[in-house]
Amino acid sequence: PGSDRIMEAQSAYRKLSWVLGTSGRVTTCGSRRILAMCLGMVALMARCVFPGEEDLTTPLIRTKRIIPLHFSHNLPGIPQEIPGIPGGYRGVTRRAKAGDGLEISAEIPEREGLGPGVFVDEVERFDAFKTLRSAAKTGGIDTYTRMLPRLRKLPDLTPRESALLVRAATDMNRWEEAMNIFDEAVRNGRTCTELFNTAISAQKLNLNWPLALSIFNRIPRHNLTRDTITYNTLTTVLSRSGQWVAAIRLVNTLINNIKHRGKISDSPRGKREILPDSITINAGIYAAKIGKNGPLAVKLLNDMPSWGISPNTVSYSTTISALRGPNAWLTALELLEDMKRSRVSRNVITYNSVMKTAAMAGKWEISLDLINEIKKEGLKPDSISFNTAIDACSEFGRVDVALKLMEGMKEYSVRPTTITYNTAISTCEKVADIETAQWLFDDMENNGLKRDTITYNAMISACEKARDWKRALELLSEMRRRGIRRVTTSYNGAISACQKAGQWQTALILLVDEMTKDGVVPNIISINSAISACATAGQWETALSLFRRAETLERSQKRGKSDTKSKRGGRDMFTYTTTIHALGQGGELDLAMEMFDELRKLYKERVSIVAYNVMAASCERKRHLQEGVRAAEIVAKALLEDKIRPEVYTCATLLAALGSDGDSKVVDSVQGMLKQLLETDDP
């Protein structure tokens, strides 16, 4: 017996506790009896440190807090006070048994100055910061708000501990708090490279790249050296902020250092040149993705081996997701095969990225094959995998395949999401399958999923395709009752449904009254649908008024009020064409000709053949009048001058308008074009 032997036994416990499992398995005789006492002490103190746990065999590795303590036991010849035994919070008394009747009771002594928030040793202090970081990562707001103020008030905070506090605040999405901690640490001289790195990383929260760049530039002023993490973090902030060109330049700075490997940098501590790692290149590939520069992403990936850096799963996955264009899916499949040859592990994210490129190219069959390949790889497809495959089917209206995919989600225990249903409903919309769309719409609520604006927009669009204008209006009203935001797209679908059903007055009410009530700004699609509705109904005056209103629309869109991605603004070619059609329907040939001339001046040789067809039809309605014949001659000459390839309908309608009174040369030219079309075109 003696403190030396006790400490020796305590050290041995670190190695033996995991094997022994419980103190009750140790016989209490000789030195083993002393070990049994130590195990009992560990179990006892485990109860002190973790009072909520009933297991008295908690390994010592979980209780590394060391303080002197008083304890009593029923063993002769062993000191009653042994320093260095694992301890916990002050003023706690616990009792425990450790085999063969050995009883121990201990009390952590009252010590002057000890209180809540005061840490006994470095291990306990480290555990406190670790607990704070863990709470921040998992969103433990209560633990975070309780511990952060205590830790910030510690008088002897180290630079690294300040960095941990900044990182914890960042993880909790508290940018202002993170920057306050950073500024306080800098003022007090508690600086290190890690602190600046975490401050740069905090700028991801609000994409404040100028501040991130400012912090980056301040590092040398504090006699500190930037490291690879500094560059990687700033590159990520720049990329996410849309400054992808600057991010690529930063990556190239490190890549160029490879050529000067071994040279001494100008850093105050004489560190060697900072070299890129896989994270650096991955950040560069991500920047290329943000800049929609797929070729650059592929080049960075292919050059990695020449820099002595092995591409990893993230490198390939990010490169694949950066691909754009009609042949992107081919490159994606080649990269996937390259991963297999290089024995780089593939994960679900990798396959999802490949599936997305296939979906954008309309290769829905490849998406299905890739889901099967995921299964063969021993992976489990997730909701994104199925949503991507369903989206690929959407473009081709493959409702049957989309429904099979949704059924297949059950096999992998993948729960459909709102996005899943929205995509499936959009698939139905493509083929005007309103019955299946309605079934999916109802099934969402049965599965406890909330419908959102996109859900209703897809349903309204399906009604528009099916010309079910009443149901479209019902859905629009339901959105208001349920508090779901109605946007420009929602109204566009309903207006278009009314237009196709000949309900021009209802279309105008939606455009003029309802959108104004909701504070929704119409876009050019809204205006065009309403004009088309008026044209079909012969309401040329209203159509002309809407045409003029498009100027106001252009000004409002320049101020960014429209919620649509298309910011073309003003009048487009369809606006002119539909208005010309309305004027022709109303017999206003002179106004139609003026608008047609204006259209030609704006678009020149890019004028759509539809505009010529509409103008020819307007002339044909006045064929019995001289003005109709003269207008037809002007349109025919414009067709020849603009070198527009006509359709059979264009020539036939112009010939009907010209009749026997038309200019013979013009008639002959139109007849020649018609003859050529009939000889070359498939009837």
Coordinates of N, CA and C in Angstrom, one line a residue, residues 404-501:
K404 N -43.5 4.5 -61.4 CA -42.7 3.3 -61.0 C -41.5 3.7 -60.1
L405 N -40.9 4.8 -60.4 CA -39.8 5.3 -59.6 C -40.3 5.6 -58.2
M406 N -41.4 6.2 -58.1 CA -42.0 6.6 -56.8 C -42.3 5.3 -56.0
E407 N -42.8 4.3 -56.7 CA -43.1 3.0 -56.1 C -41.8 2.3 -55.6
G408 N -40.7 2.5 -56.5 CA -39.5 1.9 -56.1 C -38.8 2.5 -54.9
M409 N -39.2 3.7 -54.5 CA -38.6 4.3 -53.4 C -38.9 3.5 -52.1
K410 N -40.0 2.8 -52.1 CA -40.4 2.0 -50.9 C -39.4 0.9 -50.7
E411 N -38.9 0.3 -51.8 CA -37.9 -0.8 -51.7 C -36.7 -0.4 -50.9
Y412 N -36.3 0.9 -51.1 CA -35.1 1.4 -50.4 C -35.4 2.2 -49.1
S413 N -36.6 2.1 -48.7 CA -37.1 2.8 -47.5 C -36.8 4.3 -47.6
V414 N -37.0 4.8 -48.8 CA -36.8 6.3 -49.1 C -38.1 6.9 -49.1
R415 N -38.3 7.9 -48.3 CA -39.6 8.6 -48.2 C -39.7 9.7 -49.3
P416 N -40.8 9.7 -50.1 CA -40.9 10.8 -51.1 C -41.0 12.1 -50.4
T417 N -40.4 13.1 -51.0 CA -40.5 14.5 -50.4 C -41.4 15.3 -51.3
T418 N -41.6 16.6 -50.8 CA -42.4 17.5 -51.6 C -41.8 17.7 -53.0
I419 N -40.5 17.7 -53.1 CA -39.9 17.9 -54.4 C -40.3 16.7 -55.3
T420 N -40.3 15.5 -54.7 CA -40.7 14.3 -55.5 C -42.1 14.4 -56.1
Y421 N -43.0 14.8 -55.3 CA -44.4 15.0 -55.8 C -44.5 16.2 -56.8
N422 N -43.8 17.3 -56.5 CA -43.8 18.4 -57.4 C -43.3 18.0 -58.8
T423 N -42.2 17.2 -58.8 CA -41.6 16.8 -60.1 C -42.6 15.8 -60.8
A424 N -43.2 14.9 -60.1 CA -44.1 14.0 -60.7 C -45.3 14.7 -61.3
I425 N -45.8 15.7 -60.5 CA -47.0 16.5 -61.0 C -46.6 17.2 -62.3
S426 N -45.4 17.8 -62.3 CA -44.9 18.5 -63.5 C -44.8 17.5 -64.7
T427 N -44.5 16.2 -64.4 CA -44.4 15.2 -65.5 C -45.8 15.0 -66.1
C428 N -46.8 15.0 -65.2 CA -48.2 14.9 -65.7 C -48.6 16.1 -66.5
E429 N -48.1 17.2 -66.1 CA -48.5 18.5 -66.7 C -48.0 18.5 -68.2
K430 N -46.9 17.9 -68.5 CA -46.4 17.8 -69.8 C -47.3 17.1 -70.8
V431 N -48.1 16.2 -70.3 CA -49.0 15.4 -71.2 C -50.4 15.7 -70.9
A432 N -50.7 16.7 -70.1 CA -52.0 17.1 -69.7 C -52.8 16.0 -69.0
D433 N -52.1 15.2 -68.2 CA -52.7 14.1 -67.5 C -53.2 14.6 -66.1
I434 N -54.3 15.3 -66.2 CA -54.8 16.0 -65.0 C -55.3 15.1 -63.9
E435 N -55.8 13.9 -64.3 CA -56.3 12.9 -63.3 C -55.2 12.4 -62.5
T436 N -54.1 12.0 -63.1 CA -52.9 11.5 -62.3 C -52.3 12.6 -61.5
A437 N -52.3 13.8 -62.0 CA -51.7 15.0 -61.3 C -52.6 15.2 -60.1
Q438 N -53.9 15.1 -60.2 CA -54.8 15.4 -59.0 C -54.6 14.3 -58.0
W439 N -54.4 13.0 -58.4 CA -54.2 11.9 -57.5 C -52.9 12.2 -56.7
L440 N -51.8 12.6 -57.4 CA -50.6 12.9 -56.7 C -50.8 14.1 -55.7
F441 N -51.5 15.0 -56.2 CA -51.8 16.2 -55.4 C -52.5 15.9 -54.1
D442 N -53.5 15.0 -54.2 CA -54.2 14.5 -53.0 C -53.3 13.6 -52.1
D443 N -52.5 12.8 -52.8 CA -51.7 11.8 -52.0 C -50.6 12.5 -51.2
M444 N -50.2 13.7 -51.5 CA -49.3 14.4 -50.7 C -49.8 14.7 -49.3
E445 N -51.0 15.1 -49.2 CA -51.6 15.4 -47.9 C -51.8 14.1 -47.1
N446 N -52.1 13.0 -47.8 CA -52.3 11.7 -47.2 C -51.0 11.2 -46.5
N447 N -49.8 11.6 -47.1 CA -48.5 11.2 -46.6 C -47.9 12.3 -45.7
G448 N -48.7 13.3 -45.3 CA -48.3 14.3 -44.4 C -47.3 15.3 -44.9
L449 N -47.3 15.5 -46.2 CA -46.4 16.4 -46.9 C -47.1 17.7 -47.1
K450 N -46.4 18.8 -46.9 CA -47.0 20.1 -47.1 C -46.9 20.6 -48.6
R451 N -48.0 21.0 -49.2 CA -47.9 21.6 -50.5 C -47.3 23.0 -50.5
D452 N -46.5 23.3 -51.4 CA -45.9 24.6 -51.5 C -46.3 25.3 -52.8
T453 N -45.8 26.5 -53.0 CA -46.1 27.3 -54.2 C -45.8 26.5 -55.5
I454 N -44.7 25.8 -55.5 CA -44.3 25.0 -56.7 C -45.4 23.9 -56.9
T455 N -45.9 23.3 -55.9 CA -46.9 22.3 -56.0 C -48.1 22.8 -56.8
Y456 N -48.6 23.9 -56.2 CA -49.8 24.6 -56.8 C -49.5 25.1 -58.3
N457 N -48.4 25.6 -58.5 CA -48.0 26.1 -59.8 C -48.0 24.9 -60.8
A458 N -47.5 23.8 -60.4 CA -47.5 22.6 -61.3 C -48.9 22.1 -61.6
M459 N -49.8 22.1 -60.5 CA -51.2 21.7 -60.7 C -51.9 22.7 -61.6
I460 N -51.7 24.0 -61.4 CA -52.4 25.0 -62.3 C -51.9 24.9 -63.7
S461 N -50.6 24.6 -63.9 CA -50.1 24.4 -65.3 C -50.7 23.2 -65.9
A462 N -50.9 22.1 -65.1 CA -51.6 20.9 -65.6 C -53.0 21.2 -66.1
C463 N -53.7 22.0 -65.3 CA -55.1 22.5 -65.6 C -55.1 23.3 -66.9
E464 N -54.0 24.1 -67.0 CA -53.9 25.0 -68.2 C -53.7 24.1 -69.5
K465 N -52.9 23.1 -69.4 CA -52.7 22.2 -70.5 C -54.0 21.4 -70.9
A466 N -54.8 21.1 -69.8 CA -56.0 20.4 -70.0 C -57.2 21.3 -70.3
R467 N -57.0 22.6 -70.4 CA -58.0 23.6 -70.6 C -59.1 23.7 -69.5
D468 N -58.7 23.2 -68.3 CA -59.6 23.2 -67.2 C -59.5 24.5 -66.4
W469 N -60.0 25.6 -66.9 CA -59.8 26.9 -66.3 C -60.5 27.1 -65.0
K470 N -61.6 26.4 -64.8 CA -62.3 26.5 -63.5 C -61.5 25.9 -62.4
R471 N -60.9 24.7 -62.6 CA -60.1 24.1 -61.6 C -58.8 24.9 -61.3
A472 N -58.3 25.6 -62.4 CA -57.1 26.5 -62.2 C -57.5 27.6 -61.2
L473 N -58.7 28.2 -61.4 CA -59.1 29.3 -60.5 C -59.3 28.8 -59.1
E474 N -59.9 27.5 -59.0 CA -60.1 27.0 -57.6 C -58.8 26.8 -56.9
L475 N -57.8 26.3 -57.6 CA -56.4 26.2 -57.0 C -55.8 27.5 -56.6
L476 N -56.1 28.5 -57.4 CA -55.6 29.8 -57.1 C -56.2 30.4 -55.8
S477 N -57.5 30.1 -55.7 CA -58.2 30.6 -54.5 C -57.8 29.8 -53.3
E478 N -57.6 28.5 -53.5 CA -57.1 27.6 -52.4 C -55.8 28.1 -51.8
M479 N -54.9 28.6 -52.7 CA -53.6 29.1 -52.2 C -53.8 30.2 -51.3
R480 N -54.7 31.1 -51.6 CA -55.0 32.3 -50.7 C -55.5 31.8 -49.4
R481 N -56.5 30.8 -49.4 CA -57.1 30.3 -48.1 C -56.0 29.7 -47.2
R482 N -55.1 29.0 -47.8 CA -54.1 28.3 -47.0 C -52.9 29.1 -46.7
G483 N -52.9 30.3 -47.2 CA -51.8 31.2 -46.9 C -50.5 30.9 -47.6
I484 N -50.7 30.3 -48.8 CA -49.5 29.9 -49.7 C -49.3 31.1 -50.7
R485 N -48.1 31.5 -50.7 CA -47.8 32.7 -51.6 C -48.1 32.5 -53.0
R486 N -48.9 33.4 -53.6 CA -49.2 33.3 -55.0 C -48.2 34.2 -55.8
V487 N -47.5 33.7 -56.7 CA -46.5 34.4 -57.5 C -46.9 34.6 -58.9
T488 N -46.0 35.3 -59.7 CA -46.4 35.6 -61.1 C -46.7 34.3 -61.9
T489 N -45.8 33.3 -61.6 CA -46.0 32.0 -62.3 C -47.4 31.4 -62.0
S490 N -47.9 31.5 -60.8 CA -49.2 31.0 -60.4 C -50.3 31.7 -61.3
Y491 N -50.2 33.0 -61.4 CA -51.2 33.7 -62.2 C -51.1 33.5 -63.7
N492 N -49.8 33.3 -64.1 CA -49.6 33.1 -65.6 C -50.3 31.8 -66.0
G493 N -50.2 30.8 -65.2 CA -50.9 29.5 -65.5 C -52.4 29.7 -65.6
A494 N -53.0 30.4 -64.6 CA -54.4 30.6 -64.6 C -54.9 31.4 -65.8
I495 N -54.1 32.5 -66.1 CA -54.5 33.4 -67.2 C -54.4 32.6 -68.5
S496 N -53.4 31.8 -68.7 CA -53.3 31.0 -69.9 C -54.4 30.0 -70.0
A497 N -54.8 29.4 -68.9 CA -55.9 28.5 -68.9 C -57.2 29.2 -69.4
C498 N -57.4 30.4 -68.9 CA -58.6 31.2 -69.3 C -58.5 31.6 -70.8
Q499 N -57.3 31.9 -71.2 CA -57.1 32.3 -72.6 C -57.4 31.1 -73.6
K500 N -57.0 29.9 -73.2 CA -57.3 28.7 -74.0 C -58.8 28.3 -74.0
A501 N -59.4 28.7 -72.9 CA -60.9 28.4 -72.8 C -61.7 29.5 -73.3

